[in-house]
mmCIF file with all atom_site columns, C-alpha atoms in Angstrom:
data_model
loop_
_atom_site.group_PDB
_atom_site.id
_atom_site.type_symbol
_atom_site.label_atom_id
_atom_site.label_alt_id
_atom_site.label_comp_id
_atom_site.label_asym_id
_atom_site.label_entity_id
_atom_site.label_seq_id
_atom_site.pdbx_PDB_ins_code
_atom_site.Cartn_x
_atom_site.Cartn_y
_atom_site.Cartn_z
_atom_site.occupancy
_atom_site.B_iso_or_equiv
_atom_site.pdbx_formal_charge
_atom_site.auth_seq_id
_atom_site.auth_comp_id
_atom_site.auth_asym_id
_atom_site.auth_atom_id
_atom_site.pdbx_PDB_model_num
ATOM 1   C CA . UNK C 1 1   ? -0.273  28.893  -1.168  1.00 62.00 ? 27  UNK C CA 1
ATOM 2   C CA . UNK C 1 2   ? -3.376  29.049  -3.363  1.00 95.00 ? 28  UNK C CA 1
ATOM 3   C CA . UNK C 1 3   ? -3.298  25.733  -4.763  1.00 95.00 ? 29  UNK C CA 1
ATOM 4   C CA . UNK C 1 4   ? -3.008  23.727  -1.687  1.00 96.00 ? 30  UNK C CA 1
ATOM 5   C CA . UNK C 1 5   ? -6.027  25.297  0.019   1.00 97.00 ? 31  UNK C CA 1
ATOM 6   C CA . UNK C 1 6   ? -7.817  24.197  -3.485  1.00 97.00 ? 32  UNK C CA 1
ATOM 7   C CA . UNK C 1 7   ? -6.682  21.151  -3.030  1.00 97.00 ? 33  UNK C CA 1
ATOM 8   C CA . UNK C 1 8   ? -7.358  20.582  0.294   1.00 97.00 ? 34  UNK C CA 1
ATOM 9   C CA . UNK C 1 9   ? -11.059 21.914  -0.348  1.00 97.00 ? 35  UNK C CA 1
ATOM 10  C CA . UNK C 1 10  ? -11.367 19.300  -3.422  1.00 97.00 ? 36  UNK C CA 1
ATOM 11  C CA . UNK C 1 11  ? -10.367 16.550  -1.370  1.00 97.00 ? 37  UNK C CA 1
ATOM 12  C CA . UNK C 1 12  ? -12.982 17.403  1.227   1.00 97.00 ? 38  UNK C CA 1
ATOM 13  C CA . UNK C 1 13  ? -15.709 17.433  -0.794  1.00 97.00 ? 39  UNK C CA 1
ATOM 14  C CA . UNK C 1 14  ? -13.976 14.317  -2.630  1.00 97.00 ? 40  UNK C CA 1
ATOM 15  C CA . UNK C 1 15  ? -13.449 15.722  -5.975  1.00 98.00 ? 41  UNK C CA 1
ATOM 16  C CA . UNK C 1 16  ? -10.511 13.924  -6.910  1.00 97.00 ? 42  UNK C CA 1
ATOM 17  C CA . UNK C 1 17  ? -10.198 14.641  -10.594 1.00 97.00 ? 43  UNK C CA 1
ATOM 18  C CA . UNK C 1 18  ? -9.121  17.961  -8.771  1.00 98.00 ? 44  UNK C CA 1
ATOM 19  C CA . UNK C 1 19  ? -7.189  17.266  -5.940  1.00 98.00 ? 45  UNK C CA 1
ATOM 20  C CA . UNK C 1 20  ? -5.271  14.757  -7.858  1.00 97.00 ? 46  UNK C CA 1
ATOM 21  C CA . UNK C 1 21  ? -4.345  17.103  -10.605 1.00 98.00 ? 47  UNK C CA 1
ATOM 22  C CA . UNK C 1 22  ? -3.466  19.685  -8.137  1.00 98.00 ? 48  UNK C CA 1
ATOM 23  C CA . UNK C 1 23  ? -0.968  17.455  -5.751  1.00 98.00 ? 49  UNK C CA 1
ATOM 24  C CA . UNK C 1 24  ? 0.099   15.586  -8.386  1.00 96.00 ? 50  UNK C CA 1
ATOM 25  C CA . UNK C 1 25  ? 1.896   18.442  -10.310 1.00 96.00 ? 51  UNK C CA 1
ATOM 26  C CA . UNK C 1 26  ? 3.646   19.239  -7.208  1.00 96.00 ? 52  UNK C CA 1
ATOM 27  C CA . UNK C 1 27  ? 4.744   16.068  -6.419  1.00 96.00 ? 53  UNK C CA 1
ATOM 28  C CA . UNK C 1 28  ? 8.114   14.014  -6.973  1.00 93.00 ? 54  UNK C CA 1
ATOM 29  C CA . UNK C 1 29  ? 9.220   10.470  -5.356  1.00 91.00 ? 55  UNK C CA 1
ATOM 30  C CA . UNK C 1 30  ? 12.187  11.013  -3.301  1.00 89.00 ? 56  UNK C CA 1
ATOM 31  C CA . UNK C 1 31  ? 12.958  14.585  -3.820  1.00 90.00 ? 57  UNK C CA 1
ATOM 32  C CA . UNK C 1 32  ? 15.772  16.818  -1.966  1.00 93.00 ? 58  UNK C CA 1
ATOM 33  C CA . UNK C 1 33  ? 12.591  19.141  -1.646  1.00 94.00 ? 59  UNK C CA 1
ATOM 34  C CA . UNK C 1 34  ? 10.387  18.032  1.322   1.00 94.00 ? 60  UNK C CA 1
ATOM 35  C CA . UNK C 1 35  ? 7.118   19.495  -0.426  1.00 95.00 ? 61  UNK C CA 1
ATOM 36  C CA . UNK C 1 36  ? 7.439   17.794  -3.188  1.00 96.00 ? 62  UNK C CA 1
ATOM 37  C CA . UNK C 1 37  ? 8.149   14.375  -1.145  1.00 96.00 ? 63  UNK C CA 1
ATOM 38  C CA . UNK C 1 38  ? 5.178   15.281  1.190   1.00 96.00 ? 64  UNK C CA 1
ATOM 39  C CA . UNK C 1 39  ? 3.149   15.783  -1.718  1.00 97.00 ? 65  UNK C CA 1
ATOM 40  C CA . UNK C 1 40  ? 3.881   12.580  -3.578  1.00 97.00 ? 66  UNK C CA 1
ATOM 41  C CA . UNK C 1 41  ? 2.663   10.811  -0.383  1.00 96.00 ? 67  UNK C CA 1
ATOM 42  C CA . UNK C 1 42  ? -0.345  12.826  -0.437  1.00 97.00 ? 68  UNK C CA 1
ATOM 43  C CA . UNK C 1 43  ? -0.954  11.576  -4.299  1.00 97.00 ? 69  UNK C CA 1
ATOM 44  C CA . UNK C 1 44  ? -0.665  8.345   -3.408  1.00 97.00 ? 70  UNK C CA 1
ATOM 45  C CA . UNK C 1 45  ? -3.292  8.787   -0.639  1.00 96.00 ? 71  UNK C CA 1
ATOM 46  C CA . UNK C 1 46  ? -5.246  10.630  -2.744  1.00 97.00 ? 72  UNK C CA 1
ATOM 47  C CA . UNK C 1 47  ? -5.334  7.766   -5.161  1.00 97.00 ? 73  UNK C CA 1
ATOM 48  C CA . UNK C 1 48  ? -6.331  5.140   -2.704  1.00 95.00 ? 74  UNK C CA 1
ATOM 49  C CA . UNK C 1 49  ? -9.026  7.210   -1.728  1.00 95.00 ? 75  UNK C CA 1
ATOM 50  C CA . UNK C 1 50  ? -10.417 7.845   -5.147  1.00 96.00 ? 76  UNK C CA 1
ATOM 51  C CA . UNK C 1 51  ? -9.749  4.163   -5.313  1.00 94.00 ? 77  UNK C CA 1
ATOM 52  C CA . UNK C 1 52  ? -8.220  4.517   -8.580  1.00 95.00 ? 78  UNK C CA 1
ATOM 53  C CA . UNK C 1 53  ? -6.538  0.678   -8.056  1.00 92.00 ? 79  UNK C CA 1
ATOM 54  C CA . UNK C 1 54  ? -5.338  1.198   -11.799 1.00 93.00 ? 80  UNK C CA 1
ATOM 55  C CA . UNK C 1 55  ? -3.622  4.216   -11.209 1.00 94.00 ? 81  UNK C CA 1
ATOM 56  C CA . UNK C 1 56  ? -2.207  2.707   -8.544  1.00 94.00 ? 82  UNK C CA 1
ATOM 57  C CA . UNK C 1 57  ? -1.080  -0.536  -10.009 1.00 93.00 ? 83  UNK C CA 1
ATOM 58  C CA . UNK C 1 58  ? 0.785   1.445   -12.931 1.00 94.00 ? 84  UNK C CA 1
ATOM 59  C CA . UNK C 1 59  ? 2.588   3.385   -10.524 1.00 94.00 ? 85  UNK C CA 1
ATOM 60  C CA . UNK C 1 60  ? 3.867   0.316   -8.199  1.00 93.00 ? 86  UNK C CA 1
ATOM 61  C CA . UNK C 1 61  ? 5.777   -0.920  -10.991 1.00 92.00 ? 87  UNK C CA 1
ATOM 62  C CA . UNK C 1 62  ? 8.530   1.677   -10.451 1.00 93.00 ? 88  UNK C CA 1
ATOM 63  C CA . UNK C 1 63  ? 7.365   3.804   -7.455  1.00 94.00 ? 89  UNK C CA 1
ATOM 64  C CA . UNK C 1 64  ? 7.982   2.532   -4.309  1.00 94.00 ? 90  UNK C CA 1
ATOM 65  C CA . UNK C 1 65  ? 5.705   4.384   -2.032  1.00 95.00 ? 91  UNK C CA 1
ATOM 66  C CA . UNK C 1 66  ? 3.088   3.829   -4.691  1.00 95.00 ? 92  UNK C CA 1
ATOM 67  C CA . UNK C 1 67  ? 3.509   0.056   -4.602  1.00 96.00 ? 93  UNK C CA 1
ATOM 68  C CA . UNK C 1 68  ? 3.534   0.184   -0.719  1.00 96.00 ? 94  UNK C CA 1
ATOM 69  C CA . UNK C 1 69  ? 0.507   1.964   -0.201  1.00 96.00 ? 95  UNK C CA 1
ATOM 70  C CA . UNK C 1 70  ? -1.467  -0.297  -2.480  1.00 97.00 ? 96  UNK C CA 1
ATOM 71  C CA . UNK C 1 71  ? -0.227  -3.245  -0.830  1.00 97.00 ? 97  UNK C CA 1
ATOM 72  C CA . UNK C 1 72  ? -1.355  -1.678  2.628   1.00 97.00 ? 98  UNK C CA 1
ATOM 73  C CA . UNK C 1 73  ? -4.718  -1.021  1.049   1.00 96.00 ? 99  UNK C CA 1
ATOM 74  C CA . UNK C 1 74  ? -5.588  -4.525  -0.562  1.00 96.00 ? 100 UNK C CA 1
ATOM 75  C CA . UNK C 1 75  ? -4.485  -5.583  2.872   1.00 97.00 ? 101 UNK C CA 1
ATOM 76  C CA . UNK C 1 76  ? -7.509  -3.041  4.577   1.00 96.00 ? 102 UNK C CA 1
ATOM 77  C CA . UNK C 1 77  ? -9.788  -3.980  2.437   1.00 95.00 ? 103 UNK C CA 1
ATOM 78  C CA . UNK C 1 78  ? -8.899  -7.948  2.899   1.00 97.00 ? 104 UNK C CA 1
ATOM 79  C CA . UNK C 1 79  ? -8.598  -8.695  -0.710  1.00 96.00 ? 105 UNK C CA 1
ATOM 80  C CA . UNK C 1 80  ? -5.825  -11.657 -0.327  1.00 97.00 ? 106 UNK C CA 1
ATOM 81  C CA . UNK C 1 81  ? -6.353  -13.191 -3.539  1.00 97.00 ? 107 UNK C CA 1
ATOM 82  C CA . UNK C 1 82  ? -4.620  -9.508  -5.009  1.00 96.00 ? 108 UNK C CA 1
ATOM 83  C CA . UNK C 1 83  ? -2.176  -9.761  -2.381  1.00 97.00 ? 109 UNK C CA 1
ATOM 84  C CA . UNK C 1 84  ? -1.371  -13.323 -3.735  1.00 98.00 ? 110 UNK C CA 1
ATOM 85  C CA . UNK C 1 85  ? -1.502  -12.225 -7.372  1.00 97.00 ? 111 UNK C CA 1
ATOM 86  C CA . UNK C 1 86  ? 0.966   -9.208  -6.568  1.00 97.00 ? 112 UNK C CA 1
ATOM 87  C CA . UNK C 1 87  ? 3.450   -12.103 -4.312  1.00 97.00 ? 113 UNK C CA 1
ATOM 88  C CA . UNK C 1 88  ? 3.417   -14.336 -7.147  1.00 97.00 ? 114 UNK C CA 1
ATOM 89  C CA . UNK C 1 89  ? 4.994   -11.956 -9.204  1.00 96.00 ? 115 UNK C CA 1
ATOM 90  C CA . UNK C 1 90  ? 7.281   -11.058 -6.958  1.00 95.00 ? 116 UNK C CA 1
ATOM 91  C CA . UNK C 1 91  ? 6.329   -8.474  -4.669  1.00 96.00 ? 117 UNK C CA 1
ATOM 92  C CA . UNK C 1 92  ? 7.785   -9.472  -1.775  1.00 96.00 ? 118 UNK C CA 1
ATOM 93  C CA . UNK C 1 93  ? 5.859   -6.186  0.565   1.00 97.00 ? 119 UNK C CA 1
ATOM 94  C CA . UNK C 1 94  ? 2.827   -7.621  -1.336  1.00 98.00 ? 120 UNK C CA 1
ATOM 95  C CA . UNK C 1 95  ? 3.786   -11.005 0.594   1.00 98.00 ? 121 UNK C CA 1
ATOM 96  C CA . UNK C 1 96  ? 4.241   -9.685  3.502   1.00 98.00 ? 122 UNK C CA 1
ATOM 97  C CA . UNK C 1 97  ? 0.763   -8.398  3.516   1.00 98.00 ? 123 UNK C CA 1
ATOM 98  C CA . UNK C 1 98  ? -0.846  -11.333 2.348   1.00 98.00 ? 124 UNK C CA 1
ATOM 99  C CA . UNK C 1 99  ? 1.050   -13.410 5.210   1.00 98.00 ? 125 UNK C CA 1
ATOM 100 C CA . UNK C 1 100 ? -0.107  -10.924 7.952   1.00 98.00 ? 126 UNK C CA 1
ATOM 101 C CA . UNK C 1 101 ? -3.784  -10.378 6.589   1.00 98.00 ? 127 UNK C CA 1
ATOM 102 C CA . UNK C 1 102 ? -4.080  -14.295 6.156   1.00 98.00 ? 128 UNK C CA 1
ATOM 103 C CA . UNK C 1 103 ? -2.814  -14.204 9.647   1.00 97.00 ? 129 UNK C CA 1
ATOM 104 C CA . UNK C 1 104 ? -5.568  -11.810 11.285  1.00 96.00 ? 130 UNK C CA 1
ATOM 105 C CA . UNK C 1 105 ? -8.406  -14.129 9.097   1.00 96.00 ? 131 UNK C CA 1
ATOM 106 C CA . UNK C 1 106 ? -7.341  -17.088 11.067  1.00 94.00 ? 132 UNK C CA 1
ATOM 107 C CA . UNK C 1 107 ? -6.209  -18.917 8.710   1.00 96.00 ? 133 UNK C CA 1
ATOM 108 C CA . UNK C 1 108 ? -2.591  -19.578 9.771   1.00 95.00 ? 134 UNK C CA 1
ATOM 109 C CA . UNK C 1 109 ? -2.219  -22.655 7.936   1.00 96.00 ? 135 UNK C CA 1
ATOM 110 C CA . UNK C 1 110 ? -3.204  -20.969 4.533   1.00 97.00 ? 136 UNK C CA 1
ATOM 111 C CA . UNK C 1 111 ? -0.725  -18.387 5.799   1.00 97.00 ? 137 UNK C CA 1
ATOM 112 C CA . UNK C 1 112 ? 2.314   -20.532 5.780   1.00 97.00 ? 138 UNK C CA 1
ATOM 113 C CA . UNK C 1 113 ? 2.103   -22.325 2.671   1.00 97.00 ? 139 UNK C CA 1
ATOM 114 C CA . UNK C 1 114 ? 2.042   -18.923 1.006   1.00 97.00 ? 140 UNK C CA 1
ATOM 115 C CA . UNK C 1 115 ? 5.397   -18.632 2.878   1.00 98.00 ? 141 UNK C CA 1
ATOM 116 C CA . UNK C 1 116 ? 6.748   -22.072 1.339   1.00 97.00 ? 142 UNK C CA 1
ATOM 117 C CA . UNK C 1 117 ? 5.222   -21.534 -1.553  1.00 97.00 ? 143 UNK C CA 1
ATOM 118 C CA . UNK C 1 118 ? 6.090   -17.643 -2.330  1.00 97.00 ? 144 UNK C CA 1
ATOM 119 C CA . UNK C 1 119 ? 8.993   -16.613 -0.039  1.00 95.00 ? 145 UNK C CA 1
ATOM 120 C CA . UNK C 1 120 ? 10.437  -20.242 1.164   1.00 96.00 ? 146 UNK C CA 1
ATOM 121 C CA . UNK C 1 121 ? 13.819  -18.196 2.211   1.00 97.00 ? 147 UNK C CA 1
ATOM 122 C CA . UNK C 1 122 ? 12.200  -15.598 3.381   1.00 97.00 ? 148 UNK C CA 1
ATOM 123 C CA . UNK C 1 123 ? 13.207  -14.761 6.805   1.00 97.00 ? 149 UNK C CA 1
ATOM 124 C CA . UNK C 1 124 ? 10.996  -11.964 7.197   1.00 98.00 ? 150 UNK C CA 1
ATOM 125 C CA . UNK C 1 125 ? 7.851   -13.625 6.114   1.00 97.00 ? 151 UNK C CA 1
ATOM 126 C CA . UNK C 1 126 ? 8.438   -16.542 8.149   1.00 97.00 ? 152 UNK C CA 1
ATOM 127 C CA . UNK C 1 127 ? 9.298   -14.481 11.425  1.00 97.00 ? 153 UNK C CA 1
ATOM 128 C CA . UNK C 1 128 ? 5.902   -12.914 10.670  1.00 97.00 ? 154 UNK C CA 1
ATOM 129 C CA . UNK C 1 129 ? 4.017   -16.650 10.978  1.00 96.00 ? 155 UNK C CA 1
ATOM 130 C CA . UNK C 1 130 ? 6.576   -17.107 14.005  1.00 96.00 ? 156 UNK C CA 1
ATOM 131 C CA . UNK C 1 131 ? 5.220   -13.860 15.428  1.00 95.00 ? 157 UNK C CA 1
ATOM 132 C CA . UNK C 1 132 ? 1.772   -14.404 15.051  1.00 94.00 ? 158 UNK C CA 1
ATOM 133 C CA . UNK C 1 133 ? 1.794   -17.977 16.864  1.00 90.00 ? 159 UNK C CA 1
ATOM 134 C CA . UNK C 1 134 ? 3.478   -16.277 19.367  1.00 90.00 ? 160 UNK C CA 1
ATOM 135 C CA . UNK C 1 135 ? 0.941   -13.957 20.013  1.00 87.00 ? 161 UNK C CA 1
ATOM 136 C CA . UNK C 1 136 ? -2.245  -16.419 19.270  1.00 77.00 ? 162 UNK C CA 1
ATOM 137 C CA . UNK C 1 137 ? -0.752  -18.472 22.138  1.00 67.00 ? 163 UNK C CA 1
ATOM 138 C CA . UNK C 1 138 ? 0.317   -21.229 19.484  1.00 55.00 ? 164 UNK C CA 1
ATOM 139 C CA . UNK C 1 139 ? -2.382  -22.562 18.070  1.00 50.00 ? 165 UNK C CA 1
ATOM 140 C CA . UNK C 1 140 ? -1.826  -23.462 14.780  1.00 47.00 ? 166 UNK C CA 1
#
């Protein structure tokens, strides 16, 4: 399996132009074949780590796992105000980031108006304010 040794090497020495091309043309969202599954993961990893945000964007308007894994990395990297961009146009994943990274900041009140104001039926996101009280011991 020639090309996945190349790729792993590229992505160790972080040339991503190359690792990218290489698990990207063996990779497919949601295939019957497992590789090609595994591998679209790996792409979308790959991405993140190349930090190719762009890429990423483009590809979380119709790829799930690519719109997941760039919500889980603005959360990382604490950038709520992309979070809140990406909720307010209705990612509702992208909400449930914002709620929970607004959450670990402390700033539980900032975290439920984004519930009221992006997701006021929301069970999910609310549960995740209820949660985190919960766990904080109440405070508000």
């Amino acid at each position: 399996m020639e090309w996945y040794e190349q790729a792993q090497a590229a992505e160790q020495i972080s040339d991503w132009d190359t690792a990218i091309q290489l698990v990207s043309a063996r990779a497919e969202c949601y295939s019957a074949d497992f590789y090609a599954h595994d591998n679209h993961l790996w792409h979308m990893d790959l991405l993140v780590r190349a930090e190719r945000f762009d890429q990423l964007t483009e590809l979380a308007v119709t790829d799930v796992h690519g719109r997941r894994r760039l919500n889980r990395s603005l959360h990382e990297r604490g950038m709520d105000t992309a979070l809140r961009h990406r909720a307010e146009a209705g990612d509702r994943d992208a909400l449930y980031h914002l709620v929970k990274l607004l959450c670990e900041k402390g700033r539980l009140q900032e975290a439920c108006e984004a519930v009221q104001g992006l997701g006021p039926e929301d069970e999910y996101a609310h549960q995740l304010v209820a949660d985190f009280r919960m766990s904080s011991g109440g405070a508000r």
